[in-house]
mmCIF file of C-alpha atoms in Angstrom:
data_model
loop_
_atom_site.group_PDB
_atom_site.id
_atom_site.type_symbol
_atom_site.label_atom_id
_atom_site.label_comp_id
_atom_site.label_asym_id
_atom_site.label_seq_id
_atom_site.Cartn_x
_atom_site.Cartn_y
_atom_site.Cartn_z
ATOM 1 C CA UNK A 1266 -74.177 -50.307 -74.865
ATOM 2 C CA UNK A 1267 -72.238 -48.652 -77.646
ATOM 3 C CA UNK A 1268 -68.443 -49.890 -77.529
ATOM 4 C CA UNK A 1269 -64.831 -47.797 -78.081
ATOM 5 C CA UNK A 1270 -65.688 -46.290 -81.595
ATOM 6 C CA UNK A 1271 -62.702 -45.268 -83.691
ATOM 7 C CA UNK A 1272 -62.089 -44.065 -87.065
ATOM 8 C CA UNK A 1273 -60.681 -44.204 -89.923
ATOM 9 C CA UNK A 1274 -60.159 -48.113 -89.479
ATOM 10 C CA UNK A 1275 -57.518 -48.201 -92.281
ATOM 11 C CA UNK A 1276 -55.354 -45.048 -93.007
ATOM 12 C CA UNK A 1277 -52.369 -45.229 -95.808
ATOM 13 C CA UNK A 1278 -50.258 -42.415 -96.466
ATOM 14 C CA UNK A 1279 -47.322 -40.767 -97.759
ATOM 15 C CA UNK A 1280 -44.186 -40.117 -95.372
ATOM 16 C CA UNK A 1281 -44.141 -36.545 -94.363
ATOM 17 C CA UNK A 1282 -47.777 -36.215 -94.160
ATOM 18 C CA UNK A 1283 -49.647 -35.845 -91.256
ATOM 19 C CA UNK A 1284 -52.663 -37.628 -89.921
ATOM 20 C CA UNK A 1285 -55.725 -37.584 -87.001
ATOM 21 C CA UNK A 1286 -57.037 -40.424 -85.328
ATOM 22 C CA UNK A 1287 -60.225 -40.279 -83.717
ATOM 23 C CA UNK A 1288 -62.096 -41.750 -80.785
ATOM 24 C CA UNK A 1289 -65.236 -41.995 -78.919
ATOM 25 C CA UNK A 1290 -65.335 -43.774 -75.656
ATOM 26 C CA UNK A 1291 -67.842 -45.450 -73.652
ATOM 27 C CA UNK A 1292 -70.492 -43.406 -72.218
ATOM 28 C CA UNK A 1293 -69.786 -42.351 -69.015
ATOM 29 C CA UNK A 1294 -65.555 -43.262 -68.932
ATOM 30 C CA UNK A 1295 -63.866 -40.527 -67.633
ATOM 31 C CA UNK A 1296 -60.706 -42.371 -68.337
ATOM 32 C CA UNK A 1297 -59.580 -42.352 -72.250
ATOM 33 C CA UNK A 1298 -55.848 -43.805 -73.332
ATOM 34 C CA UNK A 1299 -54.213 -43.995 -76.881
ATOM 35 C CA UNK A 1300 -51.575 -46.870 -77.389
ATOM 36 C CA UNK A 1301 -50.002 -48.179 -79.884
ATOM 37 C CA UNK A 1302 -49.317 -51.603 -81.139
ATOM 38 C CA UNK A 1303 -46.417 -52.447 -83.488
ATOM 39 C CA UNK A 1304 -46.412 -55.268 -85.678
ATOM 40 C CA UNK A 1305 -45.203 -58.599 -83.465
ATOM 41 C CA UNK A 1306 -45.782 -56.396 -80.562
ATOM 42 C CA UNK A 1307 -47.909 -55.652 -77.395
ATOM 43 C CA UNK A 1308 -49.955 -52.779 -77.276
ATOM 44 C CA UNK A 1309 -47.667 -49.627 -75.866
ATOM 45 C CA UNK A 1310 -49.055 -46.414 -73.573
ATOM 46 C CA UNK A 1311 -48.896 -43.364 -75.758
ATOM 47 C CA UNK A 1312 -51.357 -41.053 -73.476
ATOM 48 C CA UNK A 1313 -53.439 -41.356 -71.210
ATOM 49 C CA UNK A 1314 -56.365 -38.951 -69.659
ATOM 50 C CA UNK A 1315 -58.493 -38.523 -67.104
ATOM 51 C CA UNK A 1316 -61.355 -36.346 -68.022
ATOM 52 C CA UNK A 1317 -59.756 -33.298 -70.241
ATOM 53 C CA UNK A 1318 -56.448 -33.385 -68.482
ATOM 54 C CA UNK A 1319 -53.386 -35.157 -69.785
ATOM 55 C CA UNK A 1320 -52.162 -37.059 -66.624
ATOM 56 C CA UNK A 1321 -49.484 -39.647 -68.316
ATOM 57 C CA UNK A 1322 -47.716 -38.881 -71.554
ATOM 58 C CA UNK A 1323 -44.505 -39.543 -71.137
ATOM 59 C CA UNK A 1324 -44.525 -42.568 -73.971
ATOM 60 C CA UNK A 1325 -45.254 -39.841 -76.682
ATOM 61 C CA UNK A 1326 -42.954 -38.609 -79.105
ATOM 62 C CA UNK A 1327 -44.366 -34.599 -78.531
ATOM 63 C CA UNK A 1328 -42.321 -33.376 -81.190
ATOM 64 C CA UNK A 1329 -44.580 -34.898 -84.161
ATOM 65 C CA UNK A 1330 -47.266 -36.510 -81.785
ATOM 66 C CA UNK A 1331 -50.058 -34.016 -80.074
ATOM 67 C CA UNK A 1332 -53.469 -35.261 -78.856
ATOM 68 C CA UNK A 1333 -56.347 -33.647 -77.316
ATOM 69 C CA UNK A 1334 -59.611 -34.272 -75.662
ATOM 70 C CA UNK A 1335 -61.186 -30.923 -75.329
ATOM 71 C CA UNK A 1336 -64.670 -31.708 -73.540
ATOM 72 C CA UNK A 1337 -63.542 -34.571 -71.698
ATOM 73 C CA UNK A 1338 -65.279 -36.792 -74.250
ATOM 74 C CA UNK A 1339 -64.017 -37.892 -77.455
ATOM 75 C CA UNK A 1340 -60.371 -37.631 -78.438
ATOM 76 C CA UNK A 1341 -57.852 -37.255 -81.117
ATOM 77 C CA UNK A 1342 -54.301 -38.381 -81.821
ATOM 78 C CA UNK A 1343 -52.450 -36.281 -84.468
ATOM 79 C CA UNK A 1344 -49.020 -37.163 -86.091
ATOM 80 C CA UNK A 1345 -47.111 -34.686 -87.847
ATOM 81 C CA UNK A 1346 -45.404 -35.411 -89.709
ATOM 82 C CA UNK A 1347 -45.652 -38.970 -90.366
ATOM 83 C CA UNK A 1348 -42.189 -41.392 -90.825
ATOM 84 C CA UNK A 1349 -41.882 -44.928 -91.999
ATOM 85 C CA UNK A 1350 -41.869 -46.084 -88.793
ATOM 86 C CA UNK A 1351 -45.052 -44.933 -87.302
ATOM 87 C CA UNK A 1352 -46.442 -47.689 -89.142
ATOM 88 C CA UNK A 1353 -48.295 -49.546 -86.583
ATOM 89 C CA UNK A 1354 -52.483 -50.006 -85.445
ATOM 90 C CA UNK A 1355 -53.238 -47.346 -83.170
ATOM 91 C CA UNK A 1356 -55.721 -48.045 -80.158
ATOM 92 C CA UNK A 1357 -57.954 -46.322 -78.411
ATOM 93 C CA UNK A 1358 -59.214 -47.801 -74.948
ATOM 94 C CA UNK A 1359 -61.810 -46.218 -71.812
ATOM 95 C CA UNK A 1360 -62.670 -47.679 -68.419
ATOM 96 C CA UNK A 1361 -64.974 -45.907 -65.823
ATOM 97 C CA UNK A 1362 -63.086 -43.764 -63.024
ATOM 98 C CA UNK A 1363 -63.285 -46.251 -60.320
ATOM 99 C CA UNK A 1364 -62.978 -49.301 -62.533
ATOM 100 C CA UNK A 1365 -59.365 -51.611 -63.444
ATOM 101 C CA UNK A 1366 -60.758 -53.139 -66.662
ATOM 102 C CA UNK A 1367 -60.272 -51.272 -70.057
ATOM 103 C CA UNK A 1368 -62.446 -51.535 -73.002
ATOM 104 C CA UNK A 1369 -60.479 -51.430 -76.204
ATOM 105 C CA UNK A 1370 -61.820 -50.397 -80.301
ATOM 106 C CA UNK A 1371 -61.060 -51.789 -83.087
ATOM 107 C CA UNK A 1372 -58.178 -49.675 -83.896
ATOM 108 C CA UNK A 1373 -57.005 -47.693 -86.710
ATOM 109 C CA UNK A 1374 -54.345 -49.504 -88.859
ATOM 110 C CA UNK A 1375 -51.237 -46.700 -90.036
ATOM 111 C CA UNK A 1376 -49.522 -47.614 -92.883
ATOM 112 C CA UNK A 1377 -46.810 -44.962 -93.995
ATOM 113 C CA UNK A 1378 -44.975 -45.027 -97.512
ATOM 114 C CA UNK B 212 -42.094 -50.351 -63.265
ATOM 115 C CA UNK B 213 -43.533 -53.737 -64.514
ATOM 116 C CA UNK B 214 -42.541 -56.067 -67.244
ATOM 117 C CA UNK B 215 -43.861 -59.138 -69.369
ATOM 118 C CA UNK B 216 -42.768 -61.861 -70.965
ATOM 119 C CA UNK B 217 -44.295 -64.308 -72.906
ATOM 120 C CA UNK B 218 -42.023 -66.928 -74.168
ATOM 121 C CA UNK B 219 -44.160 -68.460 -76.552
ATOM 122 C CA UNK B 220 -44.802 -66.752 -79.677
ATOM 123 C CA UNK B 221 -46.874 -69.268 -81.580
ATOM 124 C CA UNK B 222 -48.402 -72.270 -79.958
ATOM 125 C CA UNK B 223 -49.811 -74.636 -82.853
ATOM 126 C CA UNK B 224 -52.076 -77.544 -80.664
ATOM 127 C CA UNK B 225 -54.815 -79.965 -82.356
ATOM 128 C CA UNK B 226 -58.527 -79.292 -81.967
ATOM 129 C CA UNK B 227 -59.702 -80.849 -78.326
ATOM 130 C CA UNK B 228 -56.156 -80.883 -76.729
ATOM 131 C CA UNK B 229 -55.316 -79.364 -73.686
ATOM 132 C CA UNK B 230 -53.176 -75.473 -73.900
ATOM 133 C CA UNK B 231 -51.300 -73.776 -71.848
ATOM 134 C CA UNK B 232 -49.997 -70.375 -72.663
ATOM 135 C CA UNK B 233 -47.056 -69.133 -70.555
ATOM 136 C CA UNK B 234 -46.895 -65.517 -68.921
ATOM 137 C CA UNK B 235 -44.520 -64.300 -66.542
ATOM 138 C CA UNK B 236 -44.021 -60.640 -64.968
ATOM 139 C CA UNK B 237 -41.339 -58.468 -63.062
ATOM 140 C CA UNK B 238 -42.574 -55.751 -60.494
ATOM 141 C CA UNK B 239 -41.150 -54.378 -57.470
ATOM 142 C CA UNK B 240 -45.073 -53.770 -56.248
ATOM 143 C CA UNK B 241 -48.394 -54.995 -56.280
ATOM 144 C CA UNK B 242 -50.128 -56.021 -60.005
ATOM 145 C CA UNK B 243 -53.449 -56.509 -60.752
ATOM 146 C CA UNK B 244 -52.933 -59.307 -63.731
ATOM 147 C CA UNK B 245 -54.962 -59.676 -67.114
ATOM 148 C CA UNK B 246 -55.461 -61.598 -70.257
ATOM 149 C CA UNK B 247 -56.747 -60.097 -73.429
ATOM 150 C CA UNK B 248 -57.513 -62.149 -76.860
ATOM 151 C CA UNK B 249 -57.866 -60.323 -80.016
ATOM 152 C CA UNK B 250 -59.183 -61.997 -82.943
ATOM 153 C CA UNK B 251 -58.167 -60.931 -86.490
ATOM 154 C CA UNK B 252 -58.926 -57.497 -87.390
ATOM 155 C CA UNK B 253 -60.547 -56.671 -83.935
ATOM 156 C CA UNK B 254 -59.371 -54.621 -81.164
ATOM 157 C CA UNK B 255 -58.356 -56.554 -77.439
ATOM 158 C CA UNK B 256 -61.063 -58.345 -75.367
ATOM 159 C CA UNK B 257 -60.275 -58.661 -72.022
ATOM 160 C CA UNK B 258 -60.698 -62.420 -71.153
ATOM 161 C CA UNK B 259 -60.413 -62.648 -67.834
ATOM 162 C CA UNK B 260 -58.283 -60.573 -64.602
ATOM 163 C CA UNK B 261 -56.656 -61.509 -61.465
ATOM 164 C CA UNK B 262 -57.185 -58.192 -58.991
ATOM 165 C CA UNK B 263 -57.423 -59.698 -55.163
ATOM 166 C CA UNK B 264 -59.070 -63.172 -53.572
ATOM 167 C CA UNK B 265 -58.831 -66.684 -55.318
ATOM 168 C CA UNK B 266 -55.753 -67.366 -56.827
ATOM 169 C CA UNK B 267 -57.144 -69.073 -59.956
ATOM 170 C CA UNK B 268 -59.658 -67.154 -61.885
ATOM 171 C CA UNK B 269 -61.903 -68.382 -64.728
ATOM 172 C CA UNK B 270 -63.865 -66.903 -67.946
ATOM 173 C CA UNK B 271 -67.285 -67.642 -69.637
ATOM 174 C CA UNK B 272 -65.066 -69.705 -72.752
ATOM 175 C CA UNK B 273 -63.925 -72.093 -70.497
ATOM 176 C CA UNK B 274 -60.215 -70.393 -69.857
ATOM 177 C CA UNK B 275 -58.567 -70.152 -66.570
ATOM 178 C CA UNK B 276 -55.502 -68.485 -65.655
ATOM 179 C CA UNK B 277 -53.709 -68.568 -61.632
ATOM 180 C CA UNK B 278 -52.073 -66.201 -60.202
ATOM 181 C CA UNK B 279 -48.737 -67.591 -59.154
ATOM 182 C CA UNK B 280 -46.650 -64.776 -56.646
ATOM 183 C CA UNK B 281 -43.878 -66.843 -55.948
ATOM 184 C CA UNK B 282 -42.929 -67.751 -59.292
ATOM 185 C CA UNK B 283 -44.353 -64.328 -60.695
ATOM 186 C CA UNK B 284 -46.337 -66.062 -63.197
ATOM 187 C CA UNK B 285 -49.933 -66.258 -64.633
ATOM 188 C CA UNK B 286 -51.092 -68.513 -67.164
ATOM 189 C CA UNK B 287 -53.632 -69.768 -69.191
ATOM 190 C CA UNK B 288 -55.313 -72.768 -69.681
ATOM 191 C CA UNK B 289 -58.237 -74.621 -71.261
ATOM 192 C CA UNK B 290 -58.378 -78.100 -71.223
ATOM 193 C CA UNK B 291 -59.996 -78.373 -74.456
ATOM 194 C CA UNK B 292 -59.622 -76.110 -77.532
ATOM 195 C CA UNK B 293 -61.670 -75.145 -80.159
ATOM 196 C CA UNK B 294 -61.063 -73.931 -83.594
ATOM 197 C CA UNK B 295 -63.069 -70.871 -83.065
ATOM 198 C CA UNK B 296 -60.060 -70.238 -80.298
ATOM 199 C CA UNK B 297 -57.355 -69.028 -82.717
ATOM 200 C CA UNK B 298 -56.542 -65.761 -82.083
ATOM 201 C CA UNK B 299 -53.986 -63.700 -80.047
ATOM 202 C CA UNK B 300 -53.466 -63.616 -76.496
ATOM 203 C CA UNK B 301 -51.352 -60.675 -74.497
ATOM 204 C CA UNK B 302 -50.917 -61.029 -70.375
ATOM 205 C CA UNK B 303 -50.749 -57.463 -69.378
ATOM 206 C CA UNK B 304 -50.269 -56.115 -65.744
ATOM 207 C CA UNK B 305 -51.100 -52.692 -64.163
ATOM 208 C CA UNK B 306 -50.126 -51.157 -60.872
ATOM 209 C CA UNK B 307 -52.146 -52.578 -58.125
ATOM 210 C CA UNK B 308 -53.999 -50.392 -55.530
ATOM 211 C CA UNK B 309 -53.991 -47.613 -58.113
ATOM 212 C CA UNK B 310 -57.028 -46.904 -60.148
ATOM 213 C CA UNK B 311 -57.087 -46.627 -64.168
ATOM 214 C CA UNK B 312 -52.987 -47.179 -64.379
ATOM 215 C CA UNK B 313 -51.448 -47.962 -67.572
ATOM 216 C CA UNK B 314 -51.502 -51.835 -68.404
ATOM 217 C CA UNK B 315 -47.921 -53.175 -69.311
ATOM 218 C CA UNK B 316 -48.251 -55.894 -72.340
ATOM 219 C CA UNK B 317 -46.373 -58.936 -73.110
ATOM 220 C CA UNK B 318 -45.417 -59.395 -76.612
ATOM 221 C CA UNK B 319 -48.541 -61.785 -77.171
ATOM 222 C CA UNK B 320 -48.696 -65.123 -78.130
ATOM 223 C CA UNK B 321 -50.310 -66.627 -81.293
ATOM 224 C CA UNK B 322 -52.467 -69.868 -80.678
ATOM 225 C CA UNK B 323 -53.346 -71.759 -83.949
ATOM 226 C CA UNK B 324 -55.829 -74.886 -83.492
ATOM 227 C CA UNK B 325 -55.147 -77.393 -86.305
ATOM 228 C CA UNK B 326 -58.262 -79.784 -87.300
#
């Protein structure tokens, strides 16, 4: 079984730019969340989804940060625009409707200049 | 809402010795309680999970963890490390009794096994 697929894996840019994340989850998760993890730091709840609906983002910043998951599938996280501090690895994580464990990817490491 | 601390922010401990990483949690309800190891460049494994029954719950690696309510603690132990073992560990918690919640992270802890 295929695992939390994201991409790009490394991402550098220029402040004032914006930026996507994507993500494909499990097959079958109906459950998708984006967090984000700052250097030194535990992983932090940006959004999280259940199916195509939005049911918890109150973590994230709406007024550069906007994510979708149109078909209930794959998602992804846009930042626009980007500031020095969004610099941070950006996760993606799915778990099954009835389940309590989440499945994270490999994340996508943000570096703003 | 929940909270997590992990006091510990490196633990250095020779190969074969005994660890114990430290995790403790605030919440004025019911947790469902987690450890997740991520090695470098990888995303978060979950490593074992405390949800109902035994108090002291185990993984395939030889890691156990118990589940502490009085002292609002959880944590980990092996009783003999390996080098392949250095990585990061977070406790996390989530809401119990509520499907798919949000997990709550501590701010990890970095275990380095010296030859």
């Amino acid at each position: 079984e295929a695992g939390v697929v994201q991409s790009p894996r490394y991402k550098i840019i220029e402040k004032k730019q914006p930026v996507a994340f994507w993500c494909n989850p499990i097959s079958g998760h109906n459950t998708l969340y984006w967090y984000r993890q700052n250097l030194g730091q535990g992983p932090e709840l940006l959004i999280r989804y259940e199916n195509e609906e939005a049911v918890d983002d109150s973590q994230l910043p709406k007024d550069r940060f906007s994510a979708e998951r149109l078909k209930g599938v794959d998602s992804t996280l846009k930042i626009q625009p980007a500031e020095l501090g969004d610099s941070a690895v950006y996760l993606c994580a799915s778990s099954p409707t009835s389940g309590n464990e989440q499945f994270f990817g490999p994340g996508t490491r943000l570096t703003v200049l | 809402a929940q909270s997590v601390t992990q006091l510990d922010s490196q633990v250095p401990v020779f190969e074969e010795a005994p660890v114990e990483l430290r995790c403790n949690y605030s919440s004025s309800v019911s947790v469902y309680l987690f450890w997740y190891v991520q090695y470098p460049n990888q995303g978060l494994q979950l490593l074992l999970k405390y949800l109902s029954g035994s108090t002291l719950v185990e993984s395939i690696n030889g890691f156990e963890a118990e589940f502490n309510k009085s002292q609002t603690s959880f944590h980990l132990r092996k009783p003999s490390v390996h080098i392949s073992d250095t990585a990061e560990y977070f406790c996390a918690v989530s809401q119990a009794n509520f499907g798919n919640e949000k997990l709550t992270f501590g701010t990890g802890t970095r275990l380095t096994i010296i030859p």
